[in-house]
Coordinates of C-alpha atoms in Angstrom, one line a residue:
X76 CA -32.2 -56.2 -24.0
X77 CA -33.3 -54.3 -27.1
X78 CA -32.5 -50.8 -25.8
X79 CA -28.3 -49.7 -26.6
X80 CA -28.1 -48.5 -23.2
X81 CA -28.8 -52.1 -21.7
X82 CA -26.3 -53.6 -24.4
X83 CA -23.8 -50.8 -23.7
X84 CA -24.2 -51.5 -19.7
X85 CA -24.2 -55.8 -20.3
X86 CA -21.0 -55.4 -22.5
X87 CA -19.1 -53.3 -20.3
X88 CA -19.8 -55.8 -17.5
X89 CA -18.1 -58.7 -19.8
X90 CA -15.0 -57.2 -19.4
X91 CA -13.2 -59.4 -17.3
X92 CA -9.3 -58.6 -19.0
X93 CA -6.8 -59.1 -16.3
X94 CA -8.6 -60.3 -13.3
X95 CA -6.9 -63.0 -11.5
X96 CA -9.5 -66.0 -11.4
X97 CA -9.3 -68.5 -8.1
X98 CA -7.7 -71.4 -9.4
X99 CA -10.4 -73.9 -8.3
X100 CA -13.0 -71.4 -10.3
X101 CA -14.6 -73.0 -13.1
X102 CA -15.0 -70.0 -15.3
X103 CA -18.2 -69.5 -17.4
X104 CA -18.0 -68.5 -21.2
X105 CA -19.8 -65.7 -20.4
X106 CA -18.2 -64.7 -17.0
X107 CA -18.4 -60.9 -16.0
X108 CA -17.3 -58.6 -13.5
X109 CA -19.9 -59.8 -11.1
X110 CA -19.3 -63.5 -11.5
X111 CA -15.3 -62.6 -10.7
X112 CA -16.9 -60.8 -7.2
X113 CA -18.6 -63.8 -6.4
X114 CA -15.6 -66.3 -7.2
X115 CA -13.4 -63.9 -5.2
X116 CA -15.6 -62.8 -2.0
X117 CA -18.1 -65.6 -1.8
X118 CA -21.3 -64.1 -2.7
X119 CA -24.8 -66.3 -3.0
X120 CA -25.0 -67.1 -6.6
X121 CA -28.7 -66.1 -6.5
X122 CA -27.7 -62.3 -5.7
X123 CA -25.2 -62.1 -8.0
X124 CA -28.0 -62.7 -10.5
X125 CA -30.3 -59.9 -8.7
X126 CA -27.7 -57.5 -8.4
X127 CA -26.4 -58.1 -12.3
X128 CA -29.8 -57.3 -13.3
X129 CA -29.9 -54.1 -10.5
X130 CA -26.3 -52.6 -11.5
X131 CA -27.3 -52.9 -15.5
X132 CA -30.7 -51.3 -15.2
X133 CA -29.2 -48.5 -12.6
X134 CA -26.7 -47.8 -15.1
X135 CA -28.7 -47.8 -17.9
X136 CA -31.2 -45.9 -16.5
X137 CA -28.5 -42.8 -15.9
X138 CA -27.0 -43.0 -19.1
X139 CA -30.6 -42.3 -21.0
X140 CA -31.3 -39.4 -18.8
X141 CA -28.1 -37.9 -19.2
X142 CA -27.2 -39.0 -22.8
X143 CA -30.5 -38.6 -25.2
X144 CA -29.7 -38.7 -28.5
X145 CA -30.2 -42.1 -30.3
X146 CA -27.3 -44.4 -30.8
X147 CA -27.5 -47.5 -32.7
X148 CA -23.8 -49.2 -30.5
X149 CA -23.6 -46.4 -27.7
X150 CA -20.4 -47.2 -25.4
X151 CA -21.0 -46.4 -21.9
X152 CA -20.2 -42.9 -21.4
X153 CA -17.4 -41.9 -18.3
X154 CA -19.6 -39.3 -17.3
X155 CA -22.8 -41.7 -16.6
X156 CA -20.6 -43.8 -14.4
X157 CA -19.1 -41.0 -12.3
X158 CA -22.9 -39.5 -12.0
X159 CA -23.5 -43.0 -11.1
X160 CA -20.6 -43.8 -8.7
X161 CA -21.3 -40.3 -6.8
X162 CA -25.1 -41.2 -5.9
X163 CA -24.4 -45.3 -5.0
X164 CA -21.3 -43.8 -2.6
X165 CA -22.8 -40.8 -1.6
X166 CA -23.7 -41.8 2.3
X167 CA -20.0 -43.9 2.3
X168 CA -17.6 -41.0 1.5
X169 CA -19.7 -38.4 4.1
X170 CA -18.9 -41.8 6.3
X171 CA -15.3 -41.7 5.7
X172 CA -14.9 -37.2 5.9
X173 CA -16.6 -38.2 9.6
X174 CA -13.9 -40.6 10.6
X175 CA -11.1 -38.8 8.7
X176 CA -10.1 -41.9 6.9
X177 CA -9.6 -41.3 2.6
X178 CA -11.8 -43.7 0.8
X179 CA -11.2 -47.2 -0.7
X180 CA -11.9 -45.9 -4.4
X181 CA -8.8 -46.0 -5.4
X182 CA -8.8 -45.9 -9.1
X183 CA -5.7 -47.5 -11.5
X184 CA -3.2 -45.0 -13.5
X185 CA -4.0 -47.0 -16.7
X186 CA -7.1 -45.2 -18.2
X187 CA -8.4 -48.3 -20.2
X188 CA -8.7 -50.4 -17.1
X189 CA -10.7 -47.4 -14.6
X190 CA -13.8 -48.0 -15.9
X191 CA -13.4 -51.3 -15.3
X192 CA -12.5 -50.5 -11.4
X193 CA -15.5 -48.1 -11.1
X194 CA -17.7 -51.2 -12.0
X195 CA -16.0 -53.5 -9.8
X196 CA -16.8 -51.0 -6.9
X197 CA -20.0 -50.4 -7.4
X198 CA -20.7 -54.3 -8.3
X199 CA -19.1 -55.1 -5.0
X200 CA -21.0 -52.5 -2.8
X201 CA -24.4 -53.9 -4.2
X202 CA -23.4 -57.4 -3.1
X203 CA -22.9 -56.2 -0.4
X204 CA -26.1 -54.8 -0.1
X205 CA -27.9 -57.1 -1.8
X206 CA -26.8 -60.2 1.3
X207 CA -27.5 -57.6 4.0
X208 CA -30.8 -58.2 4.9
X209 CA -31.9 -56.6 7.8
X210 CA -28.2 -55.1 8.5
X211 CA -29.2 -52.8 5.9
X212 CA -31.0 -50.8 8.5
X213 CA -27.8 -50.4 9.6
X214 CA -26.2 -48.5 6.9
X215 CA -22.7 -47.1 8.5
X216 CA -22.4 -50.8 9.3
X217 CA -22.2 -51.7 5.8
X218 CA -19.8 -48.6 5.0
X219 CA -17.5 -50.5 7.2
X220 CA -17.9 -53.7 5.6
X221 CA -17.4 -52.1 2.2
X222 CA -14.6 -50.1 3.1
X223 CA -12.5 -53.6 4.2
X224 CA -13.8 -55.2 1.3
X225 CA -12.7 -52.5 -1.2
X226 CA -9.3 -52.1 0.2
X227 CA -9.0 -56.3 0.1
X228 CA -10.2 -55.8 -3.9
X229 CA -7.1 -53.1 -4.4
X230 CA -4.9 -55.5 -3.2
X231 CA -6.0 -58.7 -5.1
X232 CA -5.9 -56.2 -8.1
X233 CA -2.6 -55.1 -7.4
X234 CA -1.1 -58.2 -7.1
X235 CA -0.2 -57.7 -3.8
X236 CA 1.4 -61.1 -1.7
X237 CA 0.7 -62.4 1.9
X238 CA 4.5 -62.2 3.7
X239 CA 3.8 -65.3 5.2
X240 CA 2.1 -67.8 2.7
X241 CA 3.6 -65.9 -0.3
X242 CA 0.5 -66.5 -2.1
X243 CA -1.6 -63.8 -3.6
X244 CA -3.6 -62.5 -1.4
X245 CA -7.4 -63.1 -0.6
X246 CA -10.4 -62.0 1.0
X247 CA -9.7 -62.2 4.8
X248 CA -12.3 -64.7 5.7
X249 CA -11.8 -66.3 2.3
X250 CA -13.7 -66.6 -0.7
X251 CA -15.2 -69.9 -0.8
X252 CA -19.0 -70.2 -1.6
X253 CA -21.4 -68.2 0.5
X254 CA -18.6 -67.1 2.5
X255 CA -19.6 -63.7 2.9
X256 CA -23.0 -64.7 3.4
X257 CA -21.8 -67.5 6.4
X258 CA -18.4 -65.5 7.9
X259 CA -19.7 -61.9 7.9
X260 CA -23.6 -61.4 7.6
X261 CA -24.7 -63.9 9.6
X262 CA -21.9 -63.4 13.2
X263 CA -23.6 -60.2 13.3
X264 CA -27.2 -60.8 12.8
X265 CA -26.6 -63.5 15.7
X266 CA -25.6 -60.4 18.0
X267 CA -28.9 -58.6 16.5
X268 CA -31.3 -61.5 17.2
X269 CA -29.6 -61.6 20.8
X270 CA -31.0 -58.5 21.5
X271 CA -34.1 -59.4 19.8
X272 CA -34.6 -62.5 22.0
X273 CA -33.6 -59.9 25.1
X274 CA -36.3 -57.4 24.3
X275 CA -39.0 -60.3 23.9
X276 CA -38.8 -61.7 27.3
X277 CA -36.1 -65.1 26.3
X278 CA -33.3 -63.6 27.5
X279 CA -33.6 -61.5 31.1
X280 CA -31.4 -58.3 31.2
X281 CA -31.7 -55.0 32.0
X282 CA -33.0 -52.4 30.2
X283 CA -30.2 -50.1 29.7
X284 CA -28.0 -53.3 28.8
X285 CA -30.6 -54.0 25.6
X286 CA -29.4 -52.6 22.2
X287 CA -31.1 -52.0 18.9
X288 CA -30.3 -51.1 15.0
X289 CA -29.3 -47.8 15.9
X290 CA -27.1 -48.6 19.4
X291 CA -25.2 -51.2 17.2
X292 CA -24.8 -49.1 13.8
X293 CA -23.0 -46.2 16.6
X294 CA -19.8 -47.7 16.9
X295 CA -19.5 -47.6 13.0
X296 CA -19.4 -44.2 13.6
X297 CA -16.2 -44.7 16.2
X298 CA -12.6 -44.5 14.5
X299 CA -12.2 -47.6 17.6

C-alpha cells in the first residue's frame, strides 16, 4: 500500500458516485466498486475480497510498466486501463467476432463516469472467474455468462425498468447472497459431475452419450 500505483488503483475502486445500491444493502463506509458487484449479482463475500486484491495488483502492475516516472499522487492513467481491459477481454471479444454478436462493453457518453464502467467490467468478469471453479476449463462458457451479466449491468446502470413490476431492474436470477454462486455455478457443475459419475462406472451409458469439458464448452460456441 506504500507504492502510488496501488493507492492510485485502491482510490479509483472507491468510486462508487451514482450506483444504485439494493435497498436492503447495508452499505460499508468504505464500499467500492466491487462491494456494489457483490450487493448487485450475489457474489461470495470471500471472492470479492480475492478478486479486490487481484484487480488492484493487475492494474497496478500495468500502470508501472507502462508509466515509469515517479509520482508522489499518480491518478490512474486511461491508457493503463485500456492496455488493461484489452488483455482481461482478449479471448471474449474473438468469442463475440465468432458468433457475430457486438460485445457488452458498452461504455457511457459522459467521460467522467467511463473509467468508472471499465472497472465495473473488468471487476465483474473476475468475479466471475474468480466463483468458477472448475468451469473455468471451460472458458467460452464463461464468455457466455459474462456477456448476460454485462448486458444486465448496462441496464441496472441505465436505469432501465421491468414492464411488468415497474421496478428497476435486477440480475435475472437475482442478487441475493451467493446467488450467483447457488443459481448459476453450481446447475452447471451438477450437469459436469453427471458426466463425471457416467465415466466412473455410477451412472451406466454409452460411450458416445458421455461428455466432457470440451463437448459441453461447444455449444458456447453455437449462436443456438
Amino acid at each position: 500500500m506504500r507504492c502510488p500505483k496501488i493507492h492510485a488503483a485502491y482510490h479509483a475502486l472507491r468510486d462508487t458516485k451514482g450506483l444504485p445500491w439494493p435497498k436492503d444493502h447495508e452499505k460499508n463506509a468504505d464500499a467500492d466498486l466491487l462491494e456494489w458487484l457483490q450487493a448487485m449479482f450475489g457474489f461470495q463475500k470471500d471472492n470479492v475480497s480475492n478478486q479486490r486484491e487481484h484487480l488492484i495488483l493487475l492494474i497496478a502492475s500495468m500502470h508501472i510498466r507502462q508509466i515509469s516516472k515517479h509520482e508522489q499522487h499518480p491518478k490512474l492513467d486511461d491508457h493503463v486501463l485500456d492496455t488493461t481491459m484489452k488483455k482481461l477481454f482478449k479471448n471474449y471479444k474473438r468469442w463475440c467476432k465468432h458468433l457475430g454478436r457486438k460485445t457488452s462493453l458498452w461504455l457511457p457518453t459522459i467521460q467522467q463516469e467511463v473509467q468508472q464502467r471499465k472497472l465495473l467490467y473488468m471487476g465483474l468478469y473476475l468475479l466471475i472467474w474468480g466463483e468458477a471453479a472448475n468451469l473455468r476449463f471451460m472458458p467460452e462458457c464463461l464468455c457466455y455468462l459474462f456477456h448476460h451479466m454485462a448486458f444486465e449491468l448496462y441496464g441496472v446502470l441505465a436505469g432501465n425498468v421491468n414492464p411488468v413490476t415497474g421496478e428497476y431492474v435486477r440480475p435475472f436470477y437475482g442478487g441475493e447472497e451467493e446467488a450467483f454462486l447457488k443459481k448459476v455455478v453450481t446447475p452447471i457443475s451438477r450437469i459436469v459431475e453427471t458426466d463425471k459419475a457416467e465415466r466412473s462406472g455410477t451412472i451406466k451409458s454409452k460411450h458416445s452419450h458421455r461428455r466432457n469439458y470440451d463437448d459441453l464448452n461447444a455449444f458456447f460456441w453455437s449462436r443456438d
